[in-house]
PDB file of C-alpha atoms in Angstrom:
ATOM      1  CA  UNK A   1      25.160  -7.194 -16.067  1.00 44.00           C
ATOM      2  CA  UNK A   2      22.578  -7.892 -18.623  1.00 47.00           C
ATOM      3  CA  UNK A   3      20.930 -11.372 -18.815  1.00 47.00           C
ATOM      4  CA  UNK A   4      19.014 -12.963 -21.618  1.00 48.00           C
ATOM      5  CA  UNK A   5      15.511 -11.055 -22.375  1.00 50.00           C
ATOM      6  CA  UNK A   6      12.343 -12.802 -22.528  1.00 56.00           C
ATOM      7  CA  UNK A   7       8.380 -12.918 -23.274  1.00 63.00           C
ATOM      8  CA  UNK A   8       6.003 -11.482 -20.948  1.00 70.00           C
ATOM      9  CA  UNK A   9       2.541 -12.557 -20.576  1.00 74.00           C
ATOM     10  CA  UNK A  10       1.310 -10.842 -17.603  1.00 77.00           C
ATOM     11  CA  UNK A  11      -0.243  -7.276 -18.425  1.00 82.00           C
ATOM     12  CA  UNK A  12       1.026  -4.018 -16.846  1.00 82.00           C
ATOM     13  CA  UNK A  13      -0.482  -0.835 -16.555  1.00 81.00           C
ATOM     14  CA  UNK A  14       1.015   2.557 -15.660  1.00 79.00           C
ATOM     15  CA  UNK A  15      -0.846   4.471 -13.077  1.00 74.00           C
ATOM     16  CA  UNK A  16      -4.261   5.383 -13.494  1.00 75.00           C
ATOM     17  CA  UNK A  17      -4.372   4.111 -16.786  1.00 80.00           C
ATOM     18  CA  UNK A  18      -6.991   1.773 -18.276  1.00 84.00           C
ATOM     19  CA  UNK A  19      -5.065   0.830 -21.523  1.00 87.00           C
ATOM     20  CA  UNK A  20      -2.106  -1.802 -21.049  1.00 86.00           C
ATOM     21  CA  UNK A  21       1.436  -0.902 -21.393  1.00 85.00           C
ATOM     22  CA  UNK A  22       3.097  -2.306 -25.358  1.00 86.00           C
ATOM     23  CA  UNK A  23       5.269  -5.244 -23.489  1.00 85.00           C
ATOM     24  CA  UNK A  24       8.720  -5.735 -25.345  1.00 85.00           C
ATOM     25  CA  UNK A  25      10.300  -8.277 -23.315  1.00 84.00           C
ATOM     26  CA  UNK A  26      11.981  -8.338 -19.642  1.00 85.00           C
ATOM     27  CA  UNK A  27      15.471  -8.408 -18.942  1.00 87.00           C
ATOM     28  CA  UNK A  28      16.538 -10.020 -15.446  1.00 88.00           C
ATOM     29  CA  UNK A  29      19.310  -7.918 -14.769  1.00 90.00           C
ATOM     30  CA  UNK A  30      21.446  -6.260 -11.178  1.00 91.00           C
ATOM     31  CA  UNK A  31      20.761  -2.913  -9.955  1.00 89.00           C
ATOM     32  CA  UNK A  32      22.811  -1.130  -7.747  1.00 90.00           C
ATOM     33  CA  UNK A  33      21.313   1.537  -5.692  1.00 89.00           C
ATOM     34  CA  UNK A  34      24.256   3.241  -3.030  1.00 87.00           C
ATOM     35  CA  UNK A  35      25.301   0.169  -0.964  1.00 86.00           C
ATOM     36  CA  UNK A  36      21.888  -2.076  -1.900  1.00 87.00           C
ATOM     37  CA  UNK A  37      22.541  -4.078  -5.109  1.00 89.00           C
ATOM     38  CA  UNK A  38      19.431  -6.414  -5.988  1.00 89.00           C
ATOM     39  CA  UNK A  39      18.857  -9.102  -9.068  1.00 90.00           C
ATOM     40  CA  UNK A  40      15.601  -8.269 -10.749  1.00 87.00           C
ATOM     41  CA  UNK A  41      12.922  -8.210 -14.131  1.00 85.00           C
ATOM     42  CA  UNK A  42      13.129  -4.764 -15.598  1.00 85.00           C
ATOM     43  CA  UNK A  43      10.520  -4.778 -18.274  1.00 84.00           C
ATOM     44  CA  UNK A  44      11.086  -2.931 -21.328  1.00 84.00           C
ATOM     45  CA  UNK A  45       8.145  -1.224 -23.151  1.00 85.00           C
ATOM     46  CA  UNK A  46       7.326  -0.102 -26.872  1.00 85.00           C
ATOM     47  CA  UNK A  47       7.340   4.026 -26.581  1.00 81.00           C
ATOM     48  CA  UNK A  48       8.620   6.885 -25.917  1.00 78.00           C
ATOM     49  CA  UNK A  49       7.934   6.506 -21.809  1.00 71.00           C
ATOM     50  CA  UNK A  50       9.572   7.181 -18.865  1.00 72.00           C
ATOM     51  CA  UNK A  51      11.478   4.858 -16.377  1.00 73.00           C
ATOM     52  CA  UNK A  52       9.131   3.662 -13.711  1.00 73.00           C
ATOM     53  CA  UNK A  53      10.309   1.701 -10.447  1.00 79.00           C
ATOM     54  CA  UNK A  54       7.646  -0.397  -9.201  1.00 78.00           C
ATOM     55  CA  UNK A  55       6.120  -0.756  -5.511  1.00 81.00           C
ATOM     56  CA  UNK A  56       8.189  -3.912  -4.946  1.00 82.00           C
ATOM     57  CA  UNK A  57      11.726  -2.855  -6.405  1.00 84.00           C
ATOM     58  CA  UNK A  58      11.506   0.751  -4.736  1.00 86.00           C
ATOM     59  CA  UNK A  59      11.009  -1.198  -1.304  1.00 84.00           C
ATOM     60  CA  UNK A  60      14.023  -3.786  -1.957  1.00 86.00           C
ATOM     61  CA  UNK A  61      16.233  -0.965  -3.406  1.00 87.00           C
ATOM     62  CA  UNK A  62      15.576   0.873  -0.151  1.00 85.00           C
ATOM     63  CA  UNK A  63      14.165   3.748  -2.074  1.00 86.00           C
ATOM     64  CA  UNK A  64      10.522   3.527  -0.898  1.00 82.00           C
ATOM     65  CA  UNK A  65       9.642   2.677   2.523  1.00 77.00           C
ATOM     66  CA  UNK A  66       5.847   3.635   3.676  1.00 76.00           C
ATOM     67  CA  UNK A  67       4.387   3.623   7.416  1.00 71.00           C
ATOM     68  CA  UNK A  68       6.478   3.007  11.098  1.00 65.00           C
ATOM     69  CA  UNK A  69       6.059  -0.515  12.070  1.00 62.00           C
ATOM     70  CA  UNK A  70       5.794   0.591  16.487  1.00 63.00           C
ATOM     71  CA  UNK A  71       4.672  -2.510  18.451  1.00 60.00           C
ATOM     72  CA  UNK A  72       5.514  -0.963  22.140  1.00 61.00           C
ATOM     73  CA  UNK A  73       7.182   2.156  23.298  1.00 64.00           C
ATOM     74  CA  UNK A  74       8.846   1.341  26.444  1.00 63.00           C
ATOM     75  CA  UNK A  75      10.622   4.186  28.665  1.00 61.00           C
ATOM     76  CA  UNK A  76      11.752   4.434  32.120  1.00 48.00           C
ATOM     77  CA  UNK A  77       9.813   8.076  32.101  1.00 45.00           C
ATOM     78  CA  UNK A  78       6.602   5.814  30.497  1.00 65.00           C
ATOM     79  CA  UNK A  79       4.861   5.003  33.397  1.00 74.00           C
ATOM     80  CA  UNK A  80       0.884   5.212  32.302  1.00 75.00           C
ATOM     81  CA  UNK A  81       0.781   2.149  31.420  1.00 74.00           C
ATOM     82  CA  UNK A  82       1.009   0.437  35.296  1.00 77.00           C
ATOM     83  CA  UNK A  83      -1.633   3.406  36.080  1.00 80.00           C
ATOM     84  CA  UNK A  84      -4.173   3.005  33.450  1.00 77.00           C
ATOM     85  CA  UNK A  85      -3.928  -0.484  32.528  1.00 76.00           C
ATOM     86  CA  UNK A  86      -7.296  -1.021  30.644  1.00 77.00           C
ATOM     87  CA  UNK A  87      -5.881   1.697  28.069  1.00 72.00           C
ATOM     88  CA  UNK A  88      -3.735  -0.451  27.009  1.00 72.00           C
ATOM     89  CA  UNK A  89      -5.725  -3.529  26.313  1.00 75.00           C
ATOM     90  CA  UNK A  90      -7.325  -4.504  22.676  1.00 75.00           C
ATOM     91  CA  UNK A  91      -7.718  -2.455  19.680  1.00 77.00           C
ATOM     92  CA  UNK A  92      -8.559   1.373  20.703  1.00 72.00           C
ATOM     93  CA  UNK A  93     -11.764   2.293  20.240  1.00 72.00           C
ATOM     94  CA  UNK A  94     -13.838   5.215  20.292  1.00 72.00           C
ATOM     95  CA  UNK A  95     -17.611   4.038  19.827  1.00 73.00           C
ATOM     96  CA  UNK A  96     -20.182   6.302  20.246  1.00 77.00           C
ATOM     97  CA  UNK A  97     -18.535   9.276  19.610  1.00 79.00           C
ATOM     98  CA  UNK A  98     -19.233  11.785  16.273  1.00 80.00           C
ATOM     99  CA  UNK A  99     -16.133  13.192  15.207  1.00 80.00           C
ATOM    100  CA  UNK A 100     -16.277  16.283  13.122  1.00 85.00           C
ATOM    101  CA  UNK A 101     -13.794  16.294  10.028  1.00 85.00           C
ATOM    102  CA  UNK A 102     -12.781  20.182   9.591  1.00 89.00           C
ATOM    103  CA  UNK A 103     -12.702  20.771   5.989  1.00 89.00           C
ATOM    104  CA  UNK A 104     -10.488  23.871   4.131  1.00 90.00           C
ATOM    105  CA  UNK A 105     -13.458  25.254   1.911  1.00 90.00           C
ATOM    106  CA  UNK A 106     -10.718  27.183  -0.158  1.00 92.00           C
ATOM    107  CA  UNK A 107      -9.263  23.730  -1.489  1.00 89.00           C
ATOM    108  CA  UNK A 108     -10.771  22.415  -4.402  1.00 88.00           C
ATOM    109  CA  UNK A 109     -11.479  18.348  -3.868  1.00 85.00           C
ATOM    110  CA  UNK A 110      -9.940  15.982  -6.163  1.00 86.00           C
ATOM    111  CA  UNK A 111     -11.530  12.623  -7.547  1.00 85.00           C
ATOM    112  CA  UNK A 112      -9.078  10.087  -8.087  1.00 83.00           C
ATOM    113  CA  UNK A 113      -9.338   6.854 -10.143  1.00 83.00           C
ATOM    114  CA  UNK A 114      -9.425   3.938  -7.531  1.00 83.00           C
ATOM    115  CA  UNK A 115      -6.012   2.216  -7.790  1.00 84.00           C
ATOM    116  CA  UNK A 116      -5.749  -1.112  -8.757  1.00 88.00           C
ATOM    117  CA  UNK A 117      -5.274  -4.110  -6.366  1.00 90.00           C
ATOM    118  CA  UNK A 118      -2.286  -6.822  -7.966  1.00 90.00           C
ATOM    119  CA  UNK A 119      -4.633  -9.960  -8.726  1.00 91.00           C
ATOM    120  CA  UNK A 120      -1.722 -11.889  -6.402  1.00 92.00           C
ATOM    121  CA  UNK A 121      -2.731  -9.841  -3.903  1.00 92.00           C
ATOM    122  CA  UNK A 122      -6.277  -9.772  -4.129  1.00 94.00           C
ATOM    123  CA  UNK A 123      -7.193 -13.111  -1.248  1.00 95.00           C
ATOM    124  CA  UNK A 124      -5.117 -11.393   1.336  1.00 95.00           C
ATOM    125  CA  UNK A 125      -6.840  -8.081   1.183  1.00 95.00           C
ATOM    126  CA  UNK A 126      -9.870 -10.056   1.289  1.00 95.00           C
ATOM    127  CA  UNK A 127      -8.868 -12.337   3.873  1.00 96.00           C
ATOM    128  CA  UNK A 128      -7.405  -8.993   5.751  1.00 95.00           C
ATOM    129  CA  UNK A 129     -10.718  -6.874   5.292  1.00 95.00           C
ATOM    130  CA  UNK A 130     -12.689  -9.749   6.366  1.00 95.00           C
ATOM    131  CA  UNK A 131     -10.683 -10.094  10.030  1.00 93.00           C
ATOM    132  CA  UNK A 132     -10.297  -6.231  10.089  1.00 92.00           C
ATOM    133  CA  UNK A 133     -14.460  -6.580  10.008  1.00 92.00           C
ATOM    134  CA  UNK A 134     -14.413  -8.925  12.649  1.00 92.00           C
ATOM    135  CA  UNK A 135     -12.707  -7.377  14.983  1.00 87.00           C
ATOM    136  CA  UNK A 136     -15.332  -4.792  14.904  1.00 85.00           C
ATOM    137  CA  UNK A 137     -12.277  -1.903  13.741  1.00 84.00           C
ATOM    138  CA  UNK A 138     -13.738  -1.452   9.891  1.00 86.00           C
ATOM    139  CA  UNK A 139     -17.509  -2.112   9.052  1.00 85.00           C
ATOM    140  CA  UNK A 140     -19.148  -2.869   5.565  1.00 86.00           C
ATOM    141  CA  UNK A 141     -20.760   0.153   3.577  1.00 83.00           C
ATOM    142  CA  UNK A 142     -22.479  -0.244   0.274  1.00 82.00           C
ATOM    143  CA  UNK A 143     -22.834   3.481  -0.090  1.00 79.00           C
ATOM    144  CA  UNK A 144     -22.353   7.086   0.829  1.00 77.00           C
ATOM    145  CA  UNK A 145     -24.386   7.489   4.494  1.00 71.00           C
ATOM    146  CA  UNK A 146     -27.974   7.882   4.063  1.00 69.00           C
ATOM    147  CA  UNK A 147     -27.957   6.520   0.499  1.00 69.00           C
ATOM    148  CA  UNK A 148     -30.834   3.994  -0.249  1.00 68.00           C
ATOM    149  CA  UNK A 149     -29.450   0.441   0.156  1.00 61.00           C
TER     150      UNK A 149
END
């Protein structure tokens, strides 16, 4: 079911890429994915390209779904909690403590182009980093360790 196509004003990138994508138009339009069927923009692009599914339509499509989302495992058998209550308490931990990272010499590393953060999403990762700080779990580095400040 194809709907009427319009301008586009907001820029779009495809990964890793510094150059913006040649913006035809967008067609709102229904896609049908096995039993999920969802009303969306498709964007269509100058080029020969490829079709790419976005972060957003992968997730509502049911094609794309990152991370568990565990807030309590409970179990009859799951009885360390009543015996070491204080484990259980606040955020987990482990200060003081080096940890040593153990490191496959024979793979070669990779440096990757930082990805992107959607401008609409930009004041909740900041608002997020800045309570993540807070609560002591991620701390503020303006370099590699021992680099001068």
């Amino acid at each position: 079911m194809k709907k009427k196509e319009s301008e586009v004003s907001q820029k779009l990138y495809a990964y890793s890429s510094k150059k913006p994508l040649k913006v035809i138009g967008k067609v709102r339009t229904t896609i049908k994915v096995s039993d999920r069927e969802e009303t969306m923009d498709i964007f269509v692009v100058k080029g020969n390209n490829q079709s790419l599914l976005g972060y957003e339509t992968s997730v509502k499509l049911g094609l794309l779904k990152i991370g568990l989302n565990i807030n309590e495992i409970t179990s009859k058998t799951f009885q360390y909690k009543s015996k070491y209550p204080n484990l259980f308490n606040g955020i987990g931990k482990l200060k003081g403590k080096q940890v040593q990272l153990h490191i496959n010499e024979v793979i070669k590393p990779v440096a990757q182009q930082h990805r992107r953060i959607p401008i609409h999403l930009r004041k909740q990762l900041k608002n997020e980093l800045l309570r993540l700080e807070k609560l002591d779990i991620i701390e503020k580095v303006d370099g590699p360790p021992g680099s001068p400040p």
